[in-house]
CSV table of C-alpha atoms and ligand atoms in Angstrom, one decimal:
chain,number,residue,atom,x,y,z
Z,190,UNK,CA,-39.1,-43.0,-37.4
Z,191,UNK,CA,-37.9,-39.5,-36.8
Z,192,UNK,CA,-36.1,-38.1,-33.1
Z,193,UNK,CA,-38.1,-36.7,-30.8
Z,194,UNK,CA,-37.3,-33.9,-28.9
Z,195,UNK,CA,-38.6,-32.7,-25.2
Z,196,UNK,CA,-38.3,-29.3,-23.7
Z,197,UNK,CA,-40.6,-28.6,-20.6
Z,198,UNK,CA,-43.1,-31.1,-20.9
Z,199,UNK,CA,-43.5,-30.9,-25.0
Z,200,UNK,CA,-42.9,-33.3,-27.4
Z,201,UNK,CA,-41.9,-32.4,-30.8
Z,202,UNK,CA,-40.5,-34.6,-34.1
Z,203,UNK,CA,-37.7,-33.6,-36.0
Z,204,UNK,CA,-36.0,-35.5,-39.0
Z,205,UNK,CA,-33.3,-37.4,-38.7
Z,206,UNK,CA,-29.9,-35.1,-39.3
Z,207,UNK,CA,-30.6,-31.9,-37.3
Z,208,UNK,CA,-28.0,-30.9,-35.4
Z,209,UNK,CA,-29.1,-29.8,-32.0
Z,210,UNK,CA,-27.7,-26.5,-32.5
Z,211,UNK,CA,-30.5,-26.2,-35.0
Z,212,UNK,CA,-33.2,-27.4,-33.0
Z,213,UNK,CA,-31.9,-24.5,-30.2
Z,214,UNK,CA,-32.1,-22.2,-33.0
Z,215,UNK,CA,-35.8,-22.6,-34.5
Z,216,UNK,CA,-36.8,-23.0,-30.8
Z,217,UNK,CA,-35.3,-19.2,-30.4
Z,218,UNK,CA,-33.2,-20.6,-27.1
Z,219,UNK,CA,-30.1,-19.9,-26.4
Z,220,UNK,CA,-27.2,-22.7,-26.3
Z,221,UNK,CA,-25.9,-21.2,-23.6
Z,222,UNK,CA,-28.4,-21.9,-21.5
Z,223,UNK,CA,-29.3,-25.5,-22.4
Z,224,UNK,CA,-27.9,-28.5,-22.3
Z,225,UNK,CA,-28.8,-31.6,-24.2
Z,226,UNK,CA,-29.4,-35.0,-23.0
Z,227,UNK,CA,-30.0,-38.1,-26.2
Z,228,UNK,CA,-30.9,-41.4,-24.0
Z,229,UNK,CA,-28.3,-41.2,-20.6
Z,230,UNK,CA,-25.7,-39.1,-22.5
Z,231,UNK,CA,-25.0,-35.5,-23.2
Z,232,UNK,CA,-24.1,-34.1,-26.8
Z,233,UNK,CA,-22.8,-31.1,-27.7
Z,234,UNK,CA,-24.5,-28.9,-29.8
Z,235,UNK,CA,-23.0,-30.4,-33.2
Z,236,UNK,CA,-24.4,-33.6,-32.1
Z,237,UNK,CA,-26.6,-34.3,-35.8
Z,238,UNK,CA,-30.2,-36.4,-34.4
Z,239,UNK,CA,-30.6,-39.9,-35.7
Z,240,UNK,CA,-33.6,-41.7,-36.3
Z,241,UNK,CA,-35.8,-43.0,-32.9
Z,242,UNK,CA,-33.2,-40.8,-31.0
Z,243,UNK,CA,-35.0,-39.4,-27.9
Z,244,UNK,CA,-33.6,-35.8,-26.9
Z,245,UNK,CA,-34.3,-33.9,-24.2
Z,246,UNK,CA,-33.3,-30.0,-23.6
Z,247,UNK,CA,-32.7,-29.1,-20.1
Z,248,UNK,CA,-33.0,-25.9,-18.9
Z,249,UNK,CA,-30.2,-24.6,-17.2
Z,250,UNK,CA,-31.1,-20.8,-15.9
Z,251,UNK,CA,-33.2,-20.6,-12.6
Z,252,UNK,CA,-34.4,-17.5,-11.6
Z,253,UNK,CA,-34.9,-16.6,-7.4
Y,728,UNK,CA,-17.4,-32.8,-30.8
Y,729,UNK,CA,-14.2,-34.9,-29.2
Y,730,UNK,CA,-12.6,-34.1,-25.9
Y,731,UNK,CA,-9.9,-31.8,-26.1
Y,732,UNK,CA,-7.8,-33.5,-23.9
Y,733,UNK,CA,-8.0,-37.3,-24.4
Y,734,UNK,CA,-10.3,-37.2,-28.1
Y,735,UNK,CA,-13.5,-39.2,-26.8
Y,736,UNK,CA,-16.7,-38.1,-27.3
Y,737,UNK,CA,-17.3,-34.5,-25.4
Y,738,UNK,CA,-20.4,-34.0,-23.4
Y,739,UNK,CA,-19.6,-30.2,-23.5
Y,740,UNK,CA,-18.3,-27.7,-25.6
Y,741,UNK,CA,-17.0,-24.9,-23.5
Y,742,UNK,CA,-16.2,-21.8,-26.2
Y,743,UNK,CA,-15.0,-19.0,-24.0
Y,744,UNK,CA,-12.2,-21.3,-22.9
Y,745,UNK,CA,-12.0,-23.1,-26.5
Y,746,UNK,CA,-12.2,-26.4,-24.7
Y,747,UNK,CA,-14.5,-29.1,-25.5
Y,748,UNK,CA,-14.5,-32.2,-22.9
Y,749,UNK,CA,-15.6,-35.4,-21.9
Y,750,UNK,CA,-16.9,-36.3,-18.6
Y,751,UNK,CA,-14.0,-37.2,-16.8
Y,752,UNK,CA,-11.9,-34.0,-18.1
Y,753,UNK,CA,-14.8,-31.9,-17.2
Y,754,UNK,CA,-15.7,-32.9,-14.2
Y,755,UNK,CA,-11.6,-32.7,-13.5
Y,756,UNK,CA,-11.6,-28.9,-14.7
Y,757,UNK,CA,-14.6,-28.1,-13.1
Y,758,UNK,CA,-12.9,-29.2,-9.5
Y,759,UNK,CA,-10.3,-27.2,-10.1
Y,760,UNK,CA,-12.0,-24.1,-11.0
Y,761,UNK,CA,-13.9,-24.1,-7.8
Y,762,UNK,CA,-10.4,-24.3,-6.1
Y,763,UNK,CA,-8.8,-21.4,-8.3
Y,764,UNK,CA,-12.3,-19.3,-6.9
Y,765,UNK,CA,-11.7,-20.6,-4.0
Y,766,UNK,CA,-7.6,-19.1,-3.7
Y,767,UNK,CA,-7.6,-16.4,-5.7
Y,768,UNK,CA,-10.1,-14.6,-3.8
Y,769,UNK,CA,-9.0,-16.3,-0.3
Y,770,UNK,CA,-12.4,-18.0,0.2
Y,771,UNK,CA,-11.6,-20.2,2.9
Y,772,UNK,CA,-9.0,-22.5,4.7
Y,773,UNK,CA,-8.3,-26.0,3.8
Y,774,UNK,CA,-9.0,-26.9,7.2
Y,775,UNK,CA,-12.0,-24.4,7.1
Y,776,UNK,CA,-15.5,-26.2,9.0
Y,777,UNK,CA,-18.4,-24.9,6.0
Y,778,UNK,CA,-21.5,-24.5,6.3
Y,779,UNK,CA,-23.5,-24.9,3.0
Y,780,UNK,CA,-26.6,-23.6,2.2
Y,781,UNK,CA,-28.4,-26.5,0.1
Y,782,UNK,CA,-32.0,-25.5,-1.9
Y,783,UNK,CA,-32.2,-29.1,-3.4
Y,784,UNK,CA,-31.7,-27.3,-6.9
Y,785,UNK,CA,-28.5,-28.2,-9.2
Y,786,UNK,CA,-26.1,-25.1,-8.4
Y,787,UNK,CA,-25.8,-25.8,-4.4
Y,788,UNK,CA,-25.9,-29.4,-5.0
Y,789,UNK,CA,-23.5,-29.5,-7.3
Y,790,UNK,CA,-21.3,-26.9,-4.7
Y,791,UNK,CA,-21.6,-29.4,-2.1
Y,792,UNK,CA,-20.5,-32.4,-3.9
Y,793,UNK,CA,-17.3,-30.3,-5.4
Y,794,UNK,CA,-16.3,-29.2,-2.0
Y,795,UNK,CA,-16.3,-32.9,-0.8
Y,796,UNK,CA,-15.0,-34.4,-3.4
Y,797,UNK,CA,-12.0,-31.5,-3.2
Y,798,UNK,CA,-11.9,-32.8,0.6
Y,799,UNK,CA,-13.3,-29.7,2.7
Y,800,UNK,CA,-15.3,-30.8,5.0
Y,801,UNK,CA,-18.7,-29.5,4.4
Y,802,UNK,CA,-22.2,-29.4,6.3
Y,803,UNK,CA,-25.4,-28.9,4.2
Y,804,UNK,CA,-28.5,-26.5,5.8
Y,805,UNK,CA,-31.5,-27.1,4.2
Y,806,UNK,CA,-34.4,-24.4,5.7
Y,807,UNK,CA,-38.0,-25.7,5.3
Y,808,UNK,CA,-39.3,-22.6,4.4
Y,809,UNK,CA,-42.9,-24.6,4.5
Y,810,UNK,CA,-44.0,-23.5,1.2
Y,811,UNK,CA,-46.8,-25.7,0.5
Y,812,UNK,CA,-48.3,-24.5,-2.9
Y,813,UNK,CA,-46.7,-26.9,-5.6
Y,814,UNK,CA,-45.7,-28.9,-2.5
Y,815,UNK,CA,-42.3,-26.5,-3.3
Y,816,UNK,CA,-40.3,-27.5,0.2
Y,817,UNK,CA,-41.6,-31.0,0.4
Y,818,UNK,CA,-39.9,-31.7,-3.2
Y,819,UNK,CA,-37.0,-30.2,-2.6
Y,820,UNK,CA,-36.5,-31.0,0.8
Y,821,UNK,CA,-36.9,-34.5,-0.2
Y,822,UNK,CA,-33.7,-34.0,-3.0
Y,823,UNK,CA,-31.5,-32.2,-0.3
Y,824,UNK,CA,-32.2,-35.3,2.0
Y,825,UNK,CA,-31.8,-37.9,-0.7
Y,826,UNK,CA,-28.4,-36.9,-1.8
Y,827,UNK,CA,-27.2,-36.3,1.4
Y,828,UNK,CA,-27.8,-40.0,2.5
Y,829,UNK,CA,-26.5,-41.4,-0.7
Y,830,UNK,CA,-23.2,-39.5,0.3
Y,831,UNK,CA,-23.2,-40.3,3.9
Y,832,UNK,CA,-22.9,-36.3,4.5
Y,833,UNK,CA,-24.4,-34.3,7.1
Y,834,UNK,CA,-27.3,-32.3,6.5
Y,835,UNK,CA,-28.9,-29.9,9.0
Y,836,UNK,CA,-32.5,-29.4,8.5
Y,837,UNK,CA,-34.4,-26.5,10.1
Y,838,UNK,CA,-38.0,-26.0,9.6
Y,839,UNK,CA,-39.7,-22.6,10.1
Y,840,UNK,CA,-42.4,-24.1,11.4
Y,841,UNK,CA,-41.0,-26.6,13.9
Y,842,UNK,CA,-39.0,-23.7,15.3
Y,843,UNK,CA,-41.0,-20.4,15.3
Y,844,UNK,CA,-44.8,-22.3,14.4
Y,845,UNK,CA,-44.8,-20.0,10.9
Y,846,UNK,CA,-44.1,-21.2,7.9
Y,847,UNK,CA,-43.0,-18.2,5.5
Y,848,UNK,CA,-46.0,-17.2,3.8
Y,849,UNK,CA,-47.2,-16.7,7.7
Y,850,UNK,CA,-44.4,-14.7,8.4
Y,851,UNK,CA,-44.8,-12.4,5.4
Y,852,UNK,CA,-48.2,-11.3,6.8
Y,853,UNK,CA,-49.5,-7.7,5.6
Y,854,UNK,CA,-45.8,-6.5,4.5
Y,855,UNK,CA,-43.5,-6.6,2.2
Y,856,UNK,CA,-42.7,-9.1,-0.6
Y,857,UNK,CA,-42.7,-12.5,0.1
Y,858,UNK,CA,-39.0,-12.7,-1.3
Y,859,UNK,CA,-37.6,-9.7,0.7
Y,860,UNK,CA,-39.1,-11.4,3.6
Y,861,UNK,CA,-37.5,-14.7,2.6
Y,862,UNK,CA,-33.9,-13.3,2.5
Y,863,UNK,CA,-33.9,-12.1,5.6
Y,864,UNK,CA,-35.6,-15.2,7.1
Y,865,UNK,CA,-32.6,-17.1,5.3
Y,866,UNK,CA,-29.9,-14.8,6.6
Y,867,UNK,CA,-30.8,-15.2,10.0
Y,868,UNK,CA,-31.4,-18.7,10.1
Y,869,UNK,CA,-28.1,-19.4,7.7
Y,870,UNK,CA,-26.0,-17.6,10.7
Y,871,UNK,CA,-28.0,-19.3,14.0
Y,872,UNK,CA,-26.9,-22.5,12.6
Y,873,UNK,CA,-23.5,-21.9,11.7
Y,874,UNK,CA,-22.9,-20.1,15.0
Y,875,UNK,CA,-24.4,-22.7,17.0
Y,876,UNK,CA,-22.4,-25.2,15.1
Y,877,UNK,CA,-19.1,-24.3,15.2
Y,878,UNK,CA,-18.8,-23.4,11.5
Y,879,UNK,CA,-16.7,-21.0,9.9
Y,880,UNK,CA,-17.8,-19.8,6.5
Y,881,UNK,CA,-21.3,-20.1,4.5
Y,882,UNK,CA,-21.1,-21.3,1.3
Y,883,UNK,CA,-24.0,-20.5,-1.4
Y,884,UNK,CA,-24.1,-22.0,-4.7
Y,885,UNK,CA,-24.5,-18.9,-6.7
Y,886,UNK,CA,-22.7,-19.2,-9.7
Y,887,UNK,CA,-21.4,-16.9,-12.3
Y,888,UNK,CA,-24.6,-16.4,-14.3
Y,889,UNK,CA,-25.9,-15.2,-10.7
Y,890,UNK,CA,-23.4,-12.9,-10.1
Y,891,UNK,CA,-22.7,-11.1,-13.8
Y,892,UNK,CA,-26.7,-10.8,-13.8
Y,893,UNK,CA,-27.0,-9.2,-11.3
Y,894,UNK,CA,-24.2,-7.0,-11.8
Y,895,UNK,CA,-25.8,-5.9,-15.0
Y,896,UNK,CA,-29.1,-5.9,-13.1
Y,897,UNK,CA,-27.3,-3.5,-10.5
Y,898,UNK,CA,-24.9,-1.3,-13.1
Y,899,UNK,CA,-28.4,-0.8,-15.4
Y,900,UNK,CA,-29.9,1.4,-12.6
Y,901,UNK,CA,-26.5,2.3,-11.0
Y,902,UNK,CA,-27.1,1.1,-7.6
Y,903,UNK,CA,-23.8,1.4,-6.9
Y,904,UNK,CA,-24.2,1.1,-3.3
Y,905,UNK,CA,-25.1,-2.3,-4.2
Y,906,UNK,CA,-22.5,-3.0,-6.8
Y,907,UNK,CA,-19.6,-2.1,-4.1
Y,908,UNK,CA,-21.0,-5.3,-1.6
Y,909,UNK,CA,-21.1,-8.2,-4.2
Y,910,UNK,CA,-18.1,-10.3,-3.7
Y,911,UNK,CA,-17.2,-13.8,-3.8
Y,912,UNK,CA,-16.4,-13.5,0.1
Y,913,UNK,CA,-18.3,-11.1,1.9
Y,914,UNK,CA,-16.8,-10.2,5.5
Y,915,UNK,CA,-18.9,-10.9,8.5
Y,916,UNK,CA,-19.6,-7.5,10.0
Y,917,UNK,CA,-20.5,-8.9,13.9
Y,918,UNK,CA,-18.9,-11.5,15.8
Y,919,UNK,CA,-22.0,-13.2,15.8
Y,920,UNK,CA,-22.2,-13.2,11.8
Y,921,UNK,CA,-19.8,-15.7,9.8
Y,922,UNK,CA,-18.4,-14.6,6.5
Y,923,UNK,CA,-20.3,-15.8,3.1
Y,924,UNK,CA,-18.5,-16.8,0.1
Y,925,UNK,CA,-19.8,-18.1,-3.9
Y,926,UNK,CA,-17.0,-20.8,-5.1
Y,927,UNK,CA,-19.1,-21.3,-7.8
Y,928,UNK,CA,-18.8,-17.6,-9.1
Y,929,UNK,CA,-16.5,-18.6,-12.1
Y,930,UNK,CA,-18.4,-21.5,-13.0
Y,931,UNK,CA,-21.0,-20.7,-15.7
Y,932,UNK,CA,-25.0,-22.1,-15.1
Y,933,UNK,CA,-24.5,-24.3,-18.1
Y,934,UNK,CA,-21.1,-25.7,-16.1
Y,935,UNK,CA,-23.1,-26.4,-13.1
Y,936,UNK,CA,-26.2,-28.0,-14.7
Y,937,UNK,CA,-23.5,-30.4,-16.4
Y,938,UNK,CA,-21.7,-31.0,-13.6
Y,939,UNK,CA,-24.9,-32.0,-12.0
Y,940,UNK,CA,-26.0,-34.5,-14.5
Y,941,UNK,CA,-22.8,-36.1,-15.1
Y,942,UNK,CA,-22.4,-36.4,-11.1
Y,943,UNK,CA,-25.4,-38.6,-11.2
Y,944,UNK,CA,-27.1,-35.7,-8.7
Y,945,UNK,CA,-31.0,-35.7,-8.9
Y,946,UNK,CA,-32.4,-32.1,-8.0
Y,947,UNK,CA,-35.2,-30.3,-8.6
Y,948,UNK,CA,-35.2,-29.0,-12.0
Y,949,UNK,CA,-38.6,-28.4,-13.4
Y,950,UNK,CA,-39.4,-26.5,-10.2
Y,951,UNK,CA,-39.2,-23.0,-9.1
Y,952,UNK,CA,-40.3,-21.6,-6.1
Y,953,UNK,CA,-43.9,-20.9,-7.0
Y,954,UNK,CA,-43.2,-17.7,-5.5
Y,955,UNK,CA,-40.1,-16.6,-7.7
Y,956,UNK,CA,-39.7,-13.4,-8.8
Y,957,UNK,CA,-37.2,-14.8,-11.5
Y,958,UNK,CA,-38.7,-13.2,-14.6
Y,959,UNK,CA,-36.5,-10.4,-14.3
Y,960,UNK,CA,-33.6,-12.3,-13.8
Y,961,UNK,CA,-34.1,-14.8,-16.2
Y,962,UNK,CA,-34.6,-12.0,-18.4
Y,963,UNK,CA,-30.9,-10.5,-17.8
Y,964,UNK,CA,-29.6,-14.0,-17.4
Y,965,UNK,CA,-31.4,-14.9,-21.2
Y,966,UNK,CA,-29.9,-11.0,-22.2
Y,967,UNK,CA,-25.8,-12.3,-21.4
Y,968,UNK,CA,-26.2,-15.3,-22.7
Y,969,UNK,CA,-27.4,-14.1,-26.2
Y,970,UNK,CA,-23.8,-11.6,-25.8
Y,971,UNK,CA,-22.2,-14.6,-24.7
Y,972,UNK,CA,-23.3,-16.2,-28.1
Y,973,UNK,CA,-21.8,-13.4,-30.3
Y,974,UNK,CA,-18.8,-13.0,-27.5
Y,975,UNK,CA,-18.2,-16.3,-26.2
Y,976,UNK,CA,-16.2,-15.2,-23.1
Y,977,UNK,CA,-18.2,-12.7,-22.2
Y,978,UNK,CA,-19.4,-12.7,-18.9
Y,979,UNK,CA,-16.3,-14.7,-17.4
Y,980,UNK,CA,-14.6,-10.9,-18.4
Y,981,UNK,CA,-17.8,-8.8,-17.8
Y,982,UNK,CA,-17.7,-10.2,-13.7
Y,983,UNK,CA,-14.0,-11.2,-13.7
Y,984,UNK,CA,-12.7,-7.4,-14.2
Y,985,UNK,CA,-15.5,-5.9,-12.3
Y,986,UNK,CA,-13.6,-7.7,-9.4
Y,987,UNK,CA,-10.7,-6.4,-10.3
Y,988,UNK,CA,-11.4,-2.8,-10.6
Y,989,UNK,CA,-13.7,-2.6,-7.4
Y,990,UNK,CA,-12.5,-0.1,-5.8
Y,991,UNK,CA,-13.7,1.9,-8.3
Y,992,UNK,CA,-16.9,1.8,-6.4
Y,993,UNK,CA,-15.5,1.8,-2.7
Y,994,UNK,CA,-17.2,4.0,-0.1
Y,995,UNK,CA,-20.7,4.0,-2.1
Y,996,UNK,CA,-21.3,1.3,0.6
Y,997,UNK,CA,-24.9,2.6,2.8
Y,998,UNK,CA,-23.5,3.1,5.6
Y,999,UNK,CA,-24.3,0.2,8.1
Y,1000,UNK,CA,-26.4,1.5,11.4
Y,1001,UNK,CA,-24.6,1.6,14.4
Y,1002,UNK,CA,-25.3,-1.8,15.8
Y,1003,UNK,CA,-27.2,-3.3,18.8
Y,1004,UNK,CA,-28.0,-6.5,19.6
Y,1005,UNK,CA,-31.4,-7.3,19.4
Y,1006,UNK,CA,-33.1,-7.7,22.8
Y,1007,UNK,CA,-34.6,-11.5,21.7
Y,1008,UNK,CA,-32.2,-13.2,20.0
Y,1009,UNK,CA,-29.2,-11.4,20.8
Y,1010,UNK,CA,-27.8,-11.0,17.0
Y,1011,UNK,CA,-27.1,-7.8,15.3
Y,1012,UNK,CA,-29.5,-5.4,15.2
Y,1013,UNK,CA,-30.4,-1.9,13.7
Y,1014,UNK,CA,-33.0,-1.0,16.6
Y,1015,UNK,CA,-35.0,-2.8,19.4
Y,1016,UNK,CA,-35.2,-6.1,17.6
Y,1017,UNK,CA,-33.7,-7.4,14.6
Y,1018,UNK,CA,-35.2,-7.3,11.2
Y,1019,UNK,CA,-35.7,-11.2,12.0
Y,1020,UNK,CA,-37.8,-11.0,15.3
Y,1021,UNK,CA,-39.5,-8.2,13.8
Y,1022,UNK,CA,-41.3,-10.3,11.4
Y,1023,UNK,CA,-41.8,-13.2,13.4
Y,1024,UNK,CA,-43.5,-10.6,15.7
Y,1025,UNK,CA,-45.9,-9.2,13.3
Y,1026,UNK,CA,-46.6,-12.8,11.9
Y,1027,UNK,CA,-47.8,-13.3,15.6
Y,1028,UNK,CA,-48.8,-16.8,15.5
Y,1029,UNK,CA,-44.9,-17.4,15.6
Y,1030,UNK,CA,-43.8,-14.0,17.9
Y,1031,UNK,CA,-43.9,-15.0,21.3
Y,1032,UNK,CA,-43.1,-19.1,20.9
Y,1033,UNK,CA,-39.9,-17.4,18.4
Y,1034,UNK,CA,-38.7,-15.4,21.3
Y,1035,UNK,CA,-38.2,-18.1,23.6
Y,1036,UNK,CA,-36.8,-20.3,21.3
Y,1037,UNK,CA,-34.0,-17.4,20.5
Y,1038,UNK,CA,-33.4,-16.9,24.2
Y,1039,UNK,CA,-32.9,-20.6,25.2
Y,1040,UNK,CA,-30.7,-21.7,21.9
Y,1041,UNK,CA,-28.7,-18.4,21.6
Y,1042,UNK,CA,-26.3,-16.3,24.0
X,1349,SF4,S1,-38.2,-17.2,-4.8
X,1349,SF4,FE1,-38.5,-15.8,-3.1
X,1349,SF4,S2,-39.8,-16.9,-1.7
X,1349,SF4,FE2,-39.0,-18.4,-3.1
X,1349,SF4,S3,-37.2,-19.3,-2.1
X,1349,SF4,FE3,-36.5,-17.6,-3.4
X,1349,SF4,S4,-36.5,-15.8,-2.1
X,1349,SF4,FE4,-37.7,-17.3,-1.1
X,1350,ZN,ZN1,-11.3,-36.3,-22.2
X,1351,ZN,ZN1,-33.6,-10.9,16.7
């Protein structure tokens, strides 16, 4: 079973071993402005995903 | 990534400061960088009565619950603009409320509609853009209530993505006249006015929306205002953080050092009007009525039921 990660309403799978900072990367968003929550925790970017993890990326720039 | 500090598990990596940390170093650091902001550029008073203008999002939230916990003693304002599409105010109203109760805290509510009978896409009739519209129906309303209750400063959440973005925004097309008035504490100009000031300037948006979540605060996230203009922003916002990658450090120097070289752009201020008071609501004005009345008299509906209301609550 590999992670799933959520950003703004999609759902994507990624194996097992990613490091977030990857996931950021192939999504072209910046880590700056995203932070990462796996289950109630957050990770840093190094965090590597493990199988059935659930991530989601938050969005951390508002505009106004 | 381990804490820096005490080697558990970090739940950020901060790499302009070369810190990583866990929850309970970073919400300890991020305390006491909203009290270096708040010293270094003599924000307020200890004893100082604030007034603090709450949106139900993460970065005025997350002000409010900082100044508490830091022991100022804080008011929220939450303005019911009565923006109905994406049921906008009702949502975030509904946050601002929430996290106010599960605090105990004080929040001030003040709906457009239950005051003047407009909501604000009423009051933007025929002119203007709705969000030009909106500041000034925010600045007004911000300074009634903190007159009428006794406060001293306003506090907005804007934080230090804000404020270098729209430095950049403002040094891009060299609008120097507006680069000379951003500040972390700008001066009240009237007697009537009360002075506004950002303790959040130093605080990256990644810092707030951390602090946020590991606070336990719920705001509204997913939301904008369906009326935000924000793709320009977020544009110059995503532009700095993409330096910020290369440079981490970056904008904390970029905003940082504008403050400390100012002057450079002293006396490119506009020159303010001489000032009146405006003959229905009494605060400052550039002619007859104030920018406020103005629209609330072209909306109409609200103009003559706004004019009482300003006579009997303010003078
Ligand atoms: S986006 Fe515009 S209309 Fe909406 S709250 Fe902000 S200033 Fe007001
Ligand atoms: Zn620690
Ligand atoms: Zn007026």
């Amino acid at each position: 079973m590999p992670a799933t990660v959520k950003f703004r309403g999609r759902t994507m799978e990624v194996e097992a071993g990613t490091r977030v900072e990857d996931v950021l990367r192939k999504m072209g968003l910046s880590r700056e402005g995203i932070i990462a929550r796996v289950g109630s925790r957050l990770v840093t970017e190094d965090y590597r995903l493990r199988d059935g993890d659930e991530v989601e990326l938050i969005s951390a720039i508002s505009g106004g | 990534m381990r804490c820096s500090r005490c080697r558990r598990l970090a739940v950020i990596n901060l790499r302009a400061h070369r810190l990583a940390l866990c929850e309970r170093h970073f919400v300890q650091r991020f305390l006491e960088v909203v009290e270096r902001a708040i010293r270094r550029y003599s924000l307020m008073h200890r004893s100082s009565k604030v007034l603090v203008a709450v949106s139900g999002g993460k970065d005025s939230l997350a002000l409010w619950d900082a100044l508490t916990e830091l022991g100022y003693s804080a008011d929220g304002l939450y303005i019911d603009l009565g923006i109905e599409k994406q049921d906008y105010s009702r949502i975030s109203r509904e946050k601002a409320e929430a996290f106010a109760e599960q605090r105990g805290l004080r929040l001030r509510v003040f709906s457009l509609k239950e005051e003047y009978g407009s909501a604000m896409p009423e009051l933007r009739r025929g002119s203007r853009e709705l969000c030009s519209v909106c500041g000034i129906v925010k600045r007004h309303v911000m300074n009634r209530v903190a007159l009428e209750g006794g406060y001293e400063v306003l506090a907005t959440g804007h934080n230090l993505d804000d404020e270098a973005s729209v430095l950049l925004a403002n040094l891009l097309r060299w609008n120097t006249a507006l680069a000379a008035r951003q500040a972390p504490r700008v001066e009240a100009w009237h007697e009537k006015l009360r002075p506004k000031v950002k303790p959040l300037c130093l605080l990256s948006e990644r810092e707030t929306a951390t602090y946020a979540f590991v606070r336990g605060i719920d705001y509204v996230s997913e939301l904008e205002c369906p009326f935000s203009a924000g793709a320009t922003s977020i544009a110059v916002k995503e532009a700095l953080n993409r330096i910020e990658e290369h440079s981490p450090g970056t904008k904390l120097y970029f905003y940082t050092q504008f403050l400390k070289h100012r002057e450079i752009f002293a006396g490119e201020e506009e020159e303010k009007a001489p000032v009146r008071e405006c003959s229905s609501c009494g605060f400052p004005a550039g002619g007859e009525l104030c920018s406020f009345c103005r629209l609330l008299l072209k909306s109409r509906l609200g103009g003559e039921k706004g004019d009482n209301r300003a006579d009997s609550r303010v003078g």
